[in-house]
Coordinates of C-alpha atoms in Angstrom, one line a residue:
M18 CA 118.3 60.9 110.4
P19 CA 119.5 59.2 113.6
V20 CA 117.5 59.9 116.8
T21 CA 119.3 60.1 120.2
K22 CA 117.8 58.4 123.2
E23 CA 115.7 60.5 125.5
R24 CA 117.9 62.5 127.8
A25 CA 118.2 66.1 128.8
L26 CA 120.3 68.2 126.4
S27 CA 122.9 70.5 127.6
P28 CA 123.6 74.1 126.3
L29 CA 127.1 73.0 125.1
F30 CA 125.8 69.9 123.3
I31 CA 123.1 71.7 121.3
K32 CA 125.7 74.0 119.7
T33 CA 127.8 71.1 118.4
A34 CA 125.3 68.3 118.0
P35 CA 125.7 66.3 114.8
V36 CA 123.1 65.8 112.1
G37 CA 120.0 64.0 113.5
F38 CA 117.1 64.3 116.0
H39 CA 118.3 64.8 119.6
C40 CA 115.7 64.2 122.3
D41 CA 115.5 66.4 125.3
G42 CA 112.5 64.6 126.8
G43 CA 108.8 65.2 126.9
G44 CA 108.6 65.2 123.1
L45 CA 111.1 68.0 122.6
Y46 CA 113.8 67.4 120.0
L47 CA 116.6 69.4 118.5
S48 CA 116.6 68.9 114.7
V49 CA 120.0 69.3 113.0
R50 CA 119.8 69.2 109.2
P51 CA 122.5 69.8 106.6
L52 CA 121.9 72.8 104.5
K53 CA 121.1 72.2 100.8
A54 CA 123.4 74.8 99.5
G55 CA 126.9 75.1 100.9
D56 CA 128.4 73.9 104.1
G57 CA 126.8 74.0 107.5
V58 CA 123.7 72.8 109.3
A59 CA 120.3 74.2 110.3
R60 CA 119.4 73.7 114.0
S61 CA 115.7 74.0 115.1
W62 CA 113.4 72.8 117.8
I63 CA 110.6 70.3 117.1
F64 CA 107.9 69.1 119.4
R65 CA 106.9 65.6 118.4
Y66 CA 103.6 64.0 119.5
R67 CA 101.0 61.5 118.4
R68 CA 97.4 62.5 117.8
H69 CA 94.7 60.0 116.8
G70 CA 97.4 57.5 116.0
R71 CA 99.2 60.0 113.7
L72 CA 102.8 61.2 114.4
R73 CA 103.0 65.0 114.1
D74 CA 105.9 67.5 114.4
L75 CA 105.3 71.0 115.6
G76 CA 108.1 73.5 114.8
L77 CA 109.0 75.6 117.8
G78 CA 111.6 77.9 116.1
P79 CA 115.3 77.9 115.2
L80 CA 118.0 77.5 117.8
S81 CA 119.4 80.9 116.8
T82 CA 116.2 82.5 118.1
V83 CA 114.8 80.1 120.7
T84 CA 116.9 79.1 123.6
L85 CA 116.9 75.7 125.2
A86 CA 114.9 77.0 128.2
A87 CA 112.4 78.8 125.9
A88 CA 112.0 75.6 123.8
R89 CA 111.3 73.5 126.9
E90 CA 108.6 76.1 127.9
R91 CA 107.0 75.9 124.5
A92 CA 107.0 72.1 124.6
R93 CA 105.4 72.3 128.1
Q94 CA 102.7 74.5 126.7
A95 CA 102.1 72.1 123.8
R96 CA 101.8 69.2 126.2
Q97 CA 99.2 71.2 128.2
K98 CA 97.1 71.8 125.1
L99 CA 97.1 68.1 124.3
L100 CA 96.1 67.4 127.9
D101 CA 93.2 69.8 127.3
G102 CA 92.2 68.1 124.1
V103 CA 93.6 70.8 121.8
D104 CA 95.8 69.8 118.9
P105 CA 98.6 72.6 118.9
I106 CA 99.2 72.3 115.1
E107 CA 95.5 72.6 114.3
E108 CA 95.3 75.6 116.7
L109 CA 98.2 77.2 115.0
I110 CA 96.6 76.7 111.5
A111 CA 93.3 78.2 112.7
A112 CA 95.1 81.2 114.2
R113 CA 97.0 81.8 110.9
T114 CA 93.8 81.5 108.9
A115 CA 92.0 84.0 111.1
A116 CA 94.9 86.4 110.7
A117 CA 94.7 86.1 106.9
V118 CA 91.0 86.7 106.9
S119 CA 91.5 89.7 109.2
A120 CA 94.1 91.1 106.8
A121 CA 91.8 90.6 103.9
R122 CA 89.1 92.6 105.7
K123 CA 91.5 95.5 106.0
M124 CA 91.3 96.2 102.3
T125 CA 91.3 100.0 101.9
F126 CA 88.6 102.1 100.2
E127 CA 91.0 103.0 97.4
Q128 CA 91.9 99.3 96.8
C129 CA 88.2 98.4 96.8
A130 CA 87.3 101.3 94.5
E131 CA 90.1 100.4 92.0
S132 CA 88.9 96.8 92.0
Y133 CA 85.3 97.9 91.4
I134 CA 86.3 100.1 88.5
E135 CA 88.3 97.3 86.8
A136 CA 85.4 94.8 87.4
N137 CA 82.9 97.1 85.8
R138 CA 85.0 98.8 83.1
S139 CA 83.9 96.4 80.3
G140 CA 80.2 97.0 81.1
W141 CA 80.4 100.8 80.9
K142 CA 79.6 102.4 77.5
S143 CA 82.5 104.8 77.5
V144 CA 86.2 104.5 78.4
K145 CA 85.8 108.1 79.8
H146 CA 83.3 106.8 82.4
A147 CA 86.0 104.8 84.1
D148 CA 88.4 107.8 84.0
Q149 CA 85.7 110.0 85.5
W150 CA 85.2 107.6 88.3
K151 CA 88.9 107.6 89.1
S152 CA 89.2 111.4 88.7
T153 CA 86.3 112.2 91.1
L154 CA 87.3 109.7 93.7
L155 CA 90.9 110.9 93.6
T156 CA 89.9 114.5 93.9
Y157 CA 87.3 114.3 96.6
A158 CA 87.2 110.8 98.3
Y159 CA 90.7 109.3 98.5
R160 CA 92.2 112.2 100.5
V161 CA 89.7 111.5 103.3
I162 CA 89.0 107.7 103.1
G163 CA 91.4 106.3 100.5
S164 CA 93.7 104.7 103.0
L165 CA 91.0 103.7 105.5
P166 CA 89.8 100.0 105.6
V167 CA 86.4 99.8 104.1
D168 CA 85.0 98.2 107.3
V169 CA 85.6 101.4 109.4
I170 CA 84.1 104.0 107.1
E171 CA 81.1 105.7 108.7
T172 CA 78.7 108.5 108.0
V173 CA 81.1 111.1 109.5
H174 CA 83.7 110.3 106.8
V175 CA 81.2 110.5 104.0
M176 CA 79.9 113.9 105.3
K177 CA 83.4 115.2 105.5
I178 CA 83.7 114.6 101.8
I179 CA 80.3 115.6 100.6
E180 CA 79.2 118.5 102.8
P181 CA 81.9 121.0 101.8
I182 CA 80.9 120.8 98.1
W183 CA 77.1 120.1 98.4
K184 CA 76.0 123.7 97.9
T185 CA 78.7 124.8 95.5
K186 CA 79.2 121.7 93.3
T187 CA 75.9 119.9 94.0
E188 CA 75.9 117.6 90.9
T189 CA 79.6 116.6 91.4
A190 CA 78.9 116.0 95.1
N191 CA 76.0 113.7 94.3
R192 CA 78.1 111.8 91.8
V193 CA 80.8 111.3 94.3
R194 CA 78.3 110.2 96.9
G195 CA 76.8 107.7 94.5
R196 CA 80.2 106.2 93.6
I197 CA 81.2 105.9 97.3
E198 CA 77.8 104.1 97.9
K199 CA 78.5 101.6 95.1
V200 CA 82.0 100.8 96.3
L201 CA 80.8 100.2 99.8
D202 CA 77.9 98.1 98.6
C203 CA 80.5 96.0 96.7
A204 CA 82.6 95.7 99.8
K205 CA 79.6 94.5 101.7
A206 CA 78.8 91.9 99.1
L207 CA 82.4 90.7 99.4
K208 CA 81.8 90.5 103.2
L209 CA 84.6 93.1 103.8
R210 CA 82.2 95.2 105.8
S211 CA 78.7 94.9 107.4
G212 CA 75.9 97.2 108.4
E213 CA 74.1 100.0 106.6
N214 CA 75.8 101.9 103.8
P215 CA 76.9 105.4 105.2
A216 CA 76.7 106.9 101.7
R217 CA 73.0 105.9 101.1
W218 CA 70.8 108.9 100.3
T219 CA 67.3 107.8 101.0
G220 CA 66.5 107.6 104.7
H221 CA 70.0 108.5 105.6
L222 CA 72.0 111.4 104.1
D223 CA 68.7 113.1 103.0
Q224 CA 68.2 113.7 106.7
L225 CA 71.5 115.5 107.0
L226 CA 71.8 117.4 103.8
P227 CA 69.2 119.7 101.9
R228 CA 67.7 118.3 98.8
R229 CA 69.6 119.0 95.6
S230 CA 66.7 121.1 94.2
Q231 CA 67.0 123.4 97.2
V232 CA 70.6 124.2 96.7
A233 CA 71.0 123.7 93.0
P234 CA 67.7 124.3 91.0
V235 CA 67.5 122.2 87.8
E236 CA 68.9 124.1 84.9
H237 CA 67.3 123.2 81.6
H238 CA 69.4 122.8 78.4
E239 CA 69.5 126.0 76.4
A240 CA 67.3 125.5 73.3
L241 CA 66.9 127.3 70.0
R242 CA 63.5 129.0 69.5
Y243 CA 61.4 127.0 67.0
A244 CA 60.9 130.1 64.7
E245 CA 64.7 130.3 64.3
L246 CA 65.3 126.7 63.5
A247 CA 64.8 126.9 59.7
Q248 CA 67.5 129.6 59.3
F249 CA 69.8 127.6 61.6
M250 CA 69.4 124.5 59.5
V251 CA 70.3 126.4 56.3
E252 CA 73.5 127.6 58.0
L253 CA 74.3 124.1 59.4
R254 CA 74.0 122.5 55.9
Q255 CA 76.6 124.8 54.6
L256 CA 79.2 123.3 56.9
D257 CA 81.2 120.4 55.4
S258 CA 82.2 118.2 58.3
I259 CA 81.2 114.9 59.8
S260 CA 80.2 116.6 63.1
A261 CA 77.9 119.0 61.2
R262 CA 76.2 116.0 59.5
A263 CA 75.9 114.3 62.8
L264 CA 74.3 117.3 64.4
E265 CA 71.9 117.8 61.5
F266 CA 70.9 114.1 61.7
T267 CA 70.5 114.4 65.5
I268 CA 68.2 117.4 65.1
L269 CA 66.1 115.7 62.4
T270 CA 65.6 112.6 64.5
A271 CA 65.3 114.3 68.0
A272 CA 68.0 111.9 69.2
R273 CA 70.4 112.1 72.1
T274 CA 74.1 112.7 71.4
S275 CA 75.0 109.2 72.7
D276 CA 72.5 107.5 70.4
T277 CA 73.8 109.3 67.3
I278 CA 77.6 108.9 67.8
G279 CA 77.3 105.3 68.9
A280 CA 75.1 104.2 66.1
P281 CA 76.5 101.3 63.9
P282 CA 75.3 100.9 60.3
S283 CA 73.3 97.8 61.3
E284 CA 70.8 100.0 63.1
I285 CA 69.8 101.8 59.8
D286 CA 67.3 100.2 57.5
L287 CA 67.3 102.3 54.3
D288 CA 64.6 100.3 52.6
Q289 CA 62.2 100.7 55.5
R290 CA 63.4 104.2 56.2
L291 CA 63.9 103.4 59.9
W292 CA 66.6 103.7 62.6
T293 CA 66.2 101.2 65.4
V294 CA 68.2 102.0 68.6
P295 CA 68.4 98.8 70.7
A296 CA 67.1 99.0 74.3
G297 CA 70.6 98.3 75.6
R298 CA 71.9 101.6 74.1
L299 CA 69.1 103.8 75.4
K300 CA 69.5 106.2 78.3
G301 CA 66.8 106.0 80.9
K302 CA 65.9 105.6 84.6
K303 CA 67.7 102.8 86.3
G304 CA 65.6 99.7 86.6
A305 CA 63.0 101.0 84.1
R306 CA 61.8 98.6 81.4
K307 CA 63.2 99.6 78.1
R308 CA 62.2 98.8 74.5
D309 CA 64.0 99.3 71.2
H310 CA 63.5 102.9 70.0
V311 CA 62.4 103.0 66.4
V312 CA 62.8 106.4 64.6
P313 CA 61.3 107.1 61.2
L314 CA 63.8 108.7 58.8
C315 CA 62.8 111.7 56.7
D316 CA 64.1 112.4 53.2
R317 CA 67.0 114.6 54.4
A318 CA 68.0 112.1 57.1
L319 CA 68.2 109.4 54.5
E320 CA 70.2 111.7 52.2
I321 CA 72.7 112.3 55.0
I322 CA 73.2 108.5 55.5
G323 CA 73.4 107.9 51.8
N324 CA 76.1 110.5 51.3
L325 CA 78.3 108.9 54.0
S326 CA 78.8 105.5 52.4
I327 CA 78.4 103.7 55.7
E328 CA 78.9 100.2 54.3
G329 CA 81.9 98.6 56.1
R330 CA 82.1 101.2 58.8
R331 CA 81.9 100.4 62.5
Y332 CA 79.9 103.6 63.2
V333 CA 77.7 105.7 61.0
F334 CA 79.3 108.9 62.2
A335 CA 82.9 108.0 62.6
S336 CA 86.1 110.0 62.9
D337 CA 88.9 109.7 60.3
E338 CA 90.4 106.9 62.5
G339 CA 87.2 105.0 62.4
A340 CA 86.3 105.6 66.1
P341 CA 83.0 107.2 67.1
L342 CA 82.8 110.9 67.2
S343 CA 83.6 112.5 70.5
D344 CA 80.6 113.6 72.6
M345 CA 82.0 117.1 72.3
A346 CA 82.2 117.2 68.4
M347 CA 78.6 118.2 67.8
L348 CA 78.7 120.7 70.6
E349 CA 81.8 122.4 69.2
C350 CA 80.1 122.6 65.8
L351 CA 77.1 124.2 67.4
R352 CA 79.2 126.7 69.4
G353 CA 80.5 128.0 66.1
L354 CA 77.0 128.8 64.9
R355 CA 75.1 129.6 68.1
P356 CA 77.2 130.0 71.2
G357 CA 75.4 129.1 74.4
L358 CA 73.1 126.5 72.9
T359 CA 73.3 122.8 73.7
V360 CA 72.8 119.8 71.4
H361 CA 70.3 118.3 73.9
G362 CA 68.3 121.6 73.7
F363 CA 67.1 120.7 70.2
R364 CA 64.9 118.0 71.8
S365 CA 63.0 120.9 73.4
T366 CA 62.9 122.7 70.1
F367 CA 61.5 119.6 68.5
K368 CA 58.7 119.4 71.2
D369 CA 57.8 123.1 70.6

């Protein structure tokens, strides 16, 4: 494109200037370029300078927005920066980068929580677990901190969520607190926030709220008396359903519900009369060292497995669709025989 000789441009000329670079002096140019689509031209201001032997063009804005006087002032400011040893283009890039970082740091709690759930979904044992996360955060947390940037959330916000339900829904409140803590820990790891976690219990919220045992004493699972177990088992064996067989097997092995419904055939060794639950499937304290749980199988337990024809199945106790039984299936079966009891309570009966 042709470049005019250095001379001051006039307001009239810049409106009708032909295609090319038209110099106003001091490194300021009016750039007139033909539009790619259709007729017409684009007119914009350029500040051209040389830095470390390299020719650089700094855009100062379109003529439709930036007047001749404003363009001259912007060019003057750019010359001043160069005089001070500052490259105006590098300064502009740095400013835009800082703005992008600042915008990233404004990720809201809800956005961060959704990201955390998706990142951990595959590692959770149950699809329902992710749904429970979303449900509790939606019900209790999002209305208070959902739209807040994660870097501004403080103890007062967490207390506004937790305190109203701490005495009436203690277990739910603690779950919500723990989930908020995990999301904020994740945000800190991503450098989206700094400082202490306002949802931390030990050494923090435990100084502001009463212990759970003070407001919600531990309620043990209702268990069947040992003397009544024999009659119960007779009644249970009369039921012809997969949930009844799963419940019977669970009682005979003193297992947890999750261990039974999630058991694949590969865990059962009929020849050795053993059921081996891998450490990865066992419930236990976080951080505790776990080992495989090996359960001897009595004659009746072996008979139950033998009658199910488990070869080719994905789960020993599967629904008609091949999926594992619902964690409520055995409980519903139990309610039909002994309302008020829990499946987990049979572990206490076993101890007795």
